[in-house]
CSV table of C-alpha atoms in Angstrom, one decimal:
chain,number,residue,atom,x,y,z
A,278,MET,CA,73.1,-24.2,-7.0
A,279,LEU,CA,73.4,-21.6,-9.8
A,280,ASP,CA,71.2,-24.9,-11.1
A,281,PHE,CA,68.7,-23.7,-8.3
A,282,ASN,CA,68.9,-20.2,-9.3
A,283,SER,CA,68.8,-21.1,-13.2
A,284,HIS,CA,65.4,-23.0,-12.6
A,285,PHE,CA,64.2,-19.8,-9.7
A,286,HIS,CA,64.8,-17.5,-12.1
A,287,LEU,CA,62.9,-19.2,-14.9
A,288,SER,CA,60.2,-20.1,-12.6
A,289,MET,CA,59.8,-16.4,-11.6
A,290,ASP,CA,60.0,-15.1,-15.7
A,291,TRP,CA,57.1,-17.1,-17.0
A,292,ASP,CA,54.8,-16.2,-13.6
A,293,TRP,CA,53.3,-13.5,-15.7
A,294,LEU,CA,52.5,-15.4,-17.9
A,295,PHE,CA,50.5,-18.0,-15.7
A,296,GLU,CA,48.7,-14.8,-14.3
A,297,PHE,CA,47.2,-13.6,-17.4
A,298,LEU,CA,46.3,-16.7,-18.5
A,299,LYS,CA,44.0,-17.1,-15.0
A,300,GLY,CA,42.9,-13.9,-15.2
A,301,MET,CA,41.5,-14.2,-18.8
A,302,VAL,CA,39.1,-17.0,-17.5
A,303,LYS,CA,36.1,-13.9,-16.8
A,304,PRO,CA,36.6,-12.7,-20.0
A,305,VAL,CA,36.7,-15.5,-22.1
A,306,ALA,CA,33.8,-16.9,-20.0
A,307,ALA,CA,32.1,-13.1,-21.0
A,308,LEU,CA,32.0,-14.4,-24.8
A,309,THR,CA,28.8,-16.3,-23.7
A,310,VAL,CA,27.2,-13.2,-24.7
A,311,VAL,CA,28.6,-12.5,-27.9
A,312,LEU,CA,28.2,-15.6,-29.0
A,313,LEU,CA,24.3,-15.2,-28.4
A,314,ALA,CA,24.7,-12.0,-30.7
A,315,VAL,CA,26.6,-14.5,-33.3
A,316,LEU,CA,23.7,-16.7,-33.7
A,317,LEU,CA,20.4,-13.8,-32.9
A,318,SER,CA,22.1,-12.3,-36.0
A,319,PHE,CA,22.4,-15.7,-38.0
A,320,MET,CA,18.5,-16.5,-36.8
A,321,GLN,CA,17.4,-12.4,-38.0
A,322,ASN,CA,19.4,-13.8,-41.4
A,323,LEU,CA,21.7,-10.2,-40.4
A,324,GLY,CA,25.2,-11.9,-41.9
A,325,LEU,CA,27.0,-9.8,-39.2
A,326,GLU,CA,28.6,-13.5,-37.5
A,327,LYS,CA,31.5,-13.3,-38.7
A,328,GLU,CA,32.0,-9.4,-38.2
A,329,MET,CA,31.1,-10.2,-34.7
A,330,ILE,CA,33.5,-13.0,-34.3
A,331,TYR,CA,36.4,-10.6,-36.5
A,332,SER,CA,35.4,-7.4,-34.0
A,333,ILE,CA,35.4,-9.4,-30.4
A,334,PHE,CA,38.9,-11.8,-31.4
A,335,ARG,CA,41.0,-7.5,-33.2
A,336,ALA,CA,39.5,-6.6,-29.6
A,337,PHE,CA,41.1,-9.5,-27.8
A,338,LEU,CA,44.5,-8.5,-29.6
A,339,GLN,CA,44.5,-5.5,-29.3
A,340,LEU,CA,43.8,-4.8,-25.5
A,341,SER,CA,46.4,-7.5,-24.5
A,342,ILE,CA,48.4,-6.6,-26.4
A,343,ILE,CA,48.3,-3.1,-25.6
A,344,GLY,CA,48.2,-4.4,-21.4
A,345,PHE,CA,51.4,-6.1,-22.1
A,346,VAL,CA,52.8,-2.3,-23.7
A,347,LEU,CA,51.8,-1.2,-20.6
A,348,GLN,CA,53.1,-3.3,-18.0
A,349,PHE,CA,56.4,-2.1,-19.9
A,350,ILE,CA,56.0,0.9,-19.9
A,351,PHE,CA,55.3,1.2,-16.2
A,352,ASN,CA,58.1,-0.8,-15.3
A,353,GLN,CA,60.2,1.7,-16.6
A,354,ASP,CA,62.4,4.8,-15.1
A,355,ASN,CA,62.1,6.6,-18.4
A,356,SER,CA,59.9,9.0,-19.2
A,357,GLY,CA,60.5,9.1,-22.6
A,358,TRP,CA,57.8,6.2,-23.2
A,359,ILE,CA,55.1,8.0,-22.4
A,360,VAL,CA,56.4,10.8,-25.2
A,361,LEU,CA,56.4,7.9,-27.4
A,362,ALA,CA,53.2,5.8,-26.4
A,363,TYR,CA,51.6,9.6,-26.1
A,364,LEU,CA,52.7,10.0,-30.2
A,365,PHE,CA,51.5,7.0,-31.4
A,366,MET,CA,48.0,7.2,-29.6
A,367,VAL,CA,47.9,10.4,-31.1
A,368,SER,CA,49.4,9.3,-34.7
A,369,VAL,CA,46.6,6.6,-34.9
A,370,ALA,CA,44.0,9.4,-34.1
A,371,GLY,CA,44.8,11.3,-36.7
A,372,TYR,CA,44.5,8.7,-38.9
A,373,THR,CA,41.4,8.0,-37.9
A,374,ALA,CA,39.6,11.0,-37.6
A,375,GLY,CA,41.3,11.9,-41.4
A,376,GLN,CA,39.9,8.9,-43.0
A,377,ARG,CA,36.5,9.9,-41.8
A,378,ALA,CA,37.2,13.9,-43.3
A,379,LYS,CA,38.8,11.3,-46.4
A,380,HIS,CA,37.6,14.8,-48.8
A,381,VAL,CA,39.6,18.3,-46.8
A,382,PRO,CA,42.6,18.0,-48.6
A,383,ARG,CA,45.7,16.8,-46.1
A,384,GLY,CA,42.7,15.3,-43.4
A,385,LYS,CA,45.2,13.2,-41.4
A,386,TYR,CA,47.4,16.2,-41.4
A,387,VAL,CA,45.3,18.8,-39.8
A,388,ALA,CA,43.7,16.3,-38.5
A,389,GLY,CA,46.7,15.2,-36.6
A,390,VAL,CA,48.0,18.4,-35.5
A,391,SER,CA,44.0,19.9,-34.5
A,392,ILE,CA,44.7,17.2,-32.0
A,393,LEU,CA,48.5,16.7,-30.2
A,394,ALA,CA,47.4,20.9,-29.9
A,395,GLY,CA,45.0,20.6,-27.9
A,396,THR,CA,45.1,17.0,-25.9
A,397,THR,CA,48.9,18.3,-25.1
A,398,LEU,CA,48.3,21.8,-24.2
A,399,THR,CA,44.6,20.5,-21.7
A,400,MET,CA,48.1,17.6,-20.2
A,401,PHE,CA,49.9,20.6,-19.1
A,402,VAL,CA,47.7,22.8,-17.6
A,403,LEU,CA,46.4,19.1,-15.4
A,404,VAL,CA,50.1,18.7,-14.6
A,405,VAL,CA,51.4,22.0,-14.1
A,406,LEU,CA,48.4,22.6,-11.9
A,407,ASN,CA,49.4,19.1,-10.3
A,408,VAL,CA,46.1,17.7,-10.6
A,409,PHE,CA,48.4,14.1,-11.9
A,410,PRO,CA,51.6,13.5,-12.0
A,411,PHE,CA,54.0,13.3,-14.5
A,412,THR,CA,54.2,10.0,-14.5
A,413,PRO,CA,52.8,6.8,-16.8
A,414,ARG,CA,50.4,5.4,-15.2
A,415,TYR,CA,48.1,8.5,-14.7
A,416,ILE,CA,49.7,10.1,-18.0
A,417,ILE,CA,48.5,7.6,-21.0
A,418,PRO,CA,45.2,7.0,-19.7
A,419,VAL,CA,44.4,10.5,-19.7
A,420,ALA,CA,45.5,10.9,-22.4
A,421,GLY,CA,44.5,8.4,-24.0
A,422,MET,CA,40.7,9.1,-23.0
A,423,MET,CA,41.4,12.4,-24.0
A,424,VAL,CA,42.8,11.8,-27.7
A,425,GLY,CA,39.9,8.9,-28.1
A,426,ASN,CA,37.4,11.7,-27.6
A,427,ALA,CA,39.7,14.9,-29.1
A,428,MET,CA,39.7,12.4,-32.4
A,429,THR,CA,35.7,12.0,-32.6
A,430,VAL,CA,35.1,15.4,-32.5
A,431,THR,CA,37.7,16.9,-34.8
A,432,GLY,CA,36.9,13.8,-37.6
A,433,VAL,CA,33.1,15.3,-37.0
A,434,THR,CA,33.8,19.3,-37.3
A,435,MET,CA,36.5,18.5,-40.0
A,436,LYS,CA,33.5,16.6,-42.5
A,437,ARG,CA,30.6,18.7,-41.3
A,438,LEU,CA,32.6,22.2,-42.1
A,439,ARG,CA,33.7,21.2,-45.4
A,440,ASP,CA,29.9,19.4,-46.3
A,441,ASP,CA,28.0,22.9,-45.3
A,442,ILE,CA,30.6,24.8,-47.4
A,443,LYS,CA,29.6,22.7,-50.3
A,444,LEU,CA,26.0,22.6,-49.2
A,445,GLN,CA,26.4,26.6,-49.6
A,446,MET,CA,28.7,27.9,-51.5
A,447,SER,CA,26.8,30.7,-53.3
A,448,LEU,CA,26.4,31.6,-50.8
A,449,VAL,CA,30.2,32.1,-49.4
A,450,GLU,CA,31.0,33.5,-52.6
A,451,THR,CA,28.5,36.0,-53.2
A,452,ALA,CA,30.2,37.4,-49.4
A,453,LEU,CA,33.9,36.4,-50.8
A,454,ALA,CA,32.9,38.6,-53.4
A,455,LEU,CA,31.4,41.4,-51.8
A,456,GLY,CA,34.6,42.0,-49.7
A,457,ALA,CA,34.6,39.3,-46.6
A,458,THR,CA,38.1,36.9,-45.3
A,459,PRO,CA,36.9,33.3,-45.9
A,460,ARG,CA,36.7,33.3,-41.7
A,461,GLN,CA,33.6,35.4,-42.4
A,462,ALA,CA,32.6,34.4,-45.0
A,463,THR,CA,32.5,31.8,-42.7
A,464,LEU,CA,31.8,32.1,-40.4
A,465,GLU,CA,28.4,30.3,-39.9
A,466,GLN,CA,29.3,27.1,-41.2
A,467,VAL,CA,32.6,26.9,-39.2
A,468,LYS,CA,30.2,28.0,-35.9
A,469,ARG,CA,27.2,24.8,-37.4
A,470,ALA,CA,30.0,22.3,-36.9
A,471,LEU,CA,31.5,22.9,-33.8
A,472,VAL,CA,28.1,23.0,-32.4
A,473,ILE,CA,27.3,20.0,-34.0
A,474,SER,CA,30.6,18.2,-32.8
A,475,LEU,CA,30.5,19.3,-29.3
A,476,SER,CA,26.9,18.4,-28.7
A,477,PRO,CA,27.2,15.5,-27.2
A,478,VAL,CA,30.3,16.0,-25.4
A,479,LEU,CA,28.1,18.9,-23.6
A,480,ASP,CA,25.5,16.2,-23.4
A,481,ASN,CA,27.6,13.5,-21.7
A,482,ALA,CA,28.9,16.6,-19.3
A,483,LYS,CA,25.3,16.5,-18.5
A,484,THR,CA,23.8,13.6,-17.9
A,485,VAL,CA,26.8,11.9,-16.6
A,486,GLY,CA,25.8,9.8,-13.4
A,487,LEU,CA,22.5,10.5,-13.7
A,488,ILE,CA,21.5,8.0,-16.4
A,489,SER,CA,24.9,5.5,-17.0
A,490,LEU,CA,27.8,5.3,-14.7
A,491,PRO,CA,31.2,6.3,-17.2
A,492,GLY,CA,34.1,4.2,-17.2
A,493,ALA,CA,36.6,5.6,-15.3
A,494,MET,CA,34.2,5.7,-12.0
A,495,THR,CA,32.7,2.3,-13.0
A,496,GLY,CA,36.1,1.7,-12.8
A,497,LEU,CA,37.4,2.7,-9.6
A,498,ILE,CA,35.0,1.5,-7.5
A,499,MET,CA,35.2,-1.9,-9.3
A,500,GLY,CA,38.3,-1.7,-8.5
A,501,GLY,CA,37.5,-1.0,-4.5
A,502,ALA,CA,37.7,3.2,-4.3
A,503,LEU,CA,35.3,5.1,-2.6
A,504,PRO,CA,32.6,6.7,-4.2
A,505,LEU,CA,32.8,9.9,-3.2
A,506,GLU,CA,36.8,9.2,-4.8
A,507,ALA,CA,35.6,8.7,-8.0
A,508,ILE,CA,33.3,10.9,-8.6
A,509,GLN,CA,36.6,13.1,-7.9
A,510,LEU,CA,38.1,11.9,-10.8
A,511,GLN,CA,35.4,11.5,-12.8
A,512,ILE,CA,35.2,15.6,-12.9
A,513,VAL,CA,38.4,15.7,-13.7
A,514,VAL,CA,37.9,13.3,-16.8
A,515,MET,CA,35.0,15.7,-17.8
A,516,ASN,CA,36.5,18.7,-17.6
A,517,MET,CA,39.4,17.6,-19.7
A,518,LEU,CA,37.6,15.3,-21.8
A,519,ILE,CA,35.5,19.0,-22.5
A,520,GLY,CA,39.1,20.9,-23.2
A,521,ALA,CA,41.1,19.5,-24.9
A,522,SER,CA,38.1,18.2,-27.0
A,523,THR,CA,36.9,21.9,-27.8
A,524,VAL,CA,40.7,23.1,-28.7
A,525,SER,CA,41.2,20.5,-31.4
A,526,SER,CA,37.7,21.4,-32.5
A,527,ILE,CA,38.2,24.9,-33.5
A,528,MET,CA,41.8,24.0,-34.3
A,529,SER,CA,40.8,22.2,-36.9
A,530,THR,CA,38.8,24.7,-38.6
A,531,TYR,CA,41.7,26.9,-38.7
A,532,LEU,CA,43.8,24.4,-40.6
A,533,CYS,CA,41.3,23.5,-43.1
A,534,TRP,CA,40.4,26.3,-44.2
A,535,PRO,CA,44.1,27.2,-46.8
A,536,ALA,CA,43.0,23.9,-48.3
A,537,PHE,CA,39.9,24.8,-48.8
A,538,PHE,CA,40.4,28.5,-50.4
A,539,THR,CA,43.3,29.5,-52.7
A,540,LYS,CA,44.6,32.5,-52.6
A,541,ALA,CA,43.3,34.8,-54.0
A,542,TYR,CA,39.8,34.3,-51.7
A,543,GLN,CA,38.3,32.1,-53.6
A,544,LEU,CA,36.7,28.8,-53.6
A,545,GLU,CA,39.0,26.1,-54.0
A,546,THR,CA,36.3,23.9,-56.1
A,547,LYS,CA,38.4,20.9,-56.5
A,548,VAL,CA,37.6,20.6,-53.4
A,549,PHE,CA,34.2,20.4,-52.5
A,550,SER,CA,33.1,18.9,-56.3
A,551,SER,CA,33.7,15.6,-54.6
A,552,ASP,CA,30.6,13.2,-53.2
């Protein structure tokens, strides 16, 4: 009897692996189009074959790992795992956005705090309004979309703000000499950086559903949900992306100022000396 139970439990333990391998048949079949891209790259002498193969292999590995991690978290009845997963996403996003704005002092810290502030505030409002329940199945995918979007917008904002101030240093220094505060002296540069970084998010909202169906909506429809239900969720997603991105990008401009100016309200020239 003990041998039978042991064999049964061992069989159950490996069932998930068999199901996973069975489900990977279609993704592997989809590699055909990647091989076509590799072939075209070779024929055109683009030299992108290795990068294509590396990129798709890395994507496959990362998604497989995160799939197992999410499966584990979803089976746990502990909100601590939600917070841990969320902080991990914010940390990676902050590092990535900081890399984009590499000439901004403490750029990774600025980006991480900005993304954390924007996404946390947005998530808090959604949970309080009962738009989403505070469970891993809802919060982690939603947080991932917000963090990813805020990462892109924040990185562009920080880089653009620093570059614009560098190009117009004489104007900023003149304004400071006339008694303007750092915020007043760089108001136009801040506005320009925010408009440029947020425009793609707003343009996407304007054309959503007209040019292409967004990922969340497509996933729901392919999963069997009614189109009207998928649309309702997509509207929520668009709203939260705009909210989180706006808060994060504006926060990053405030956090950048201390690094751009001295305590005497003068430009920190060493920040703008490198290309």
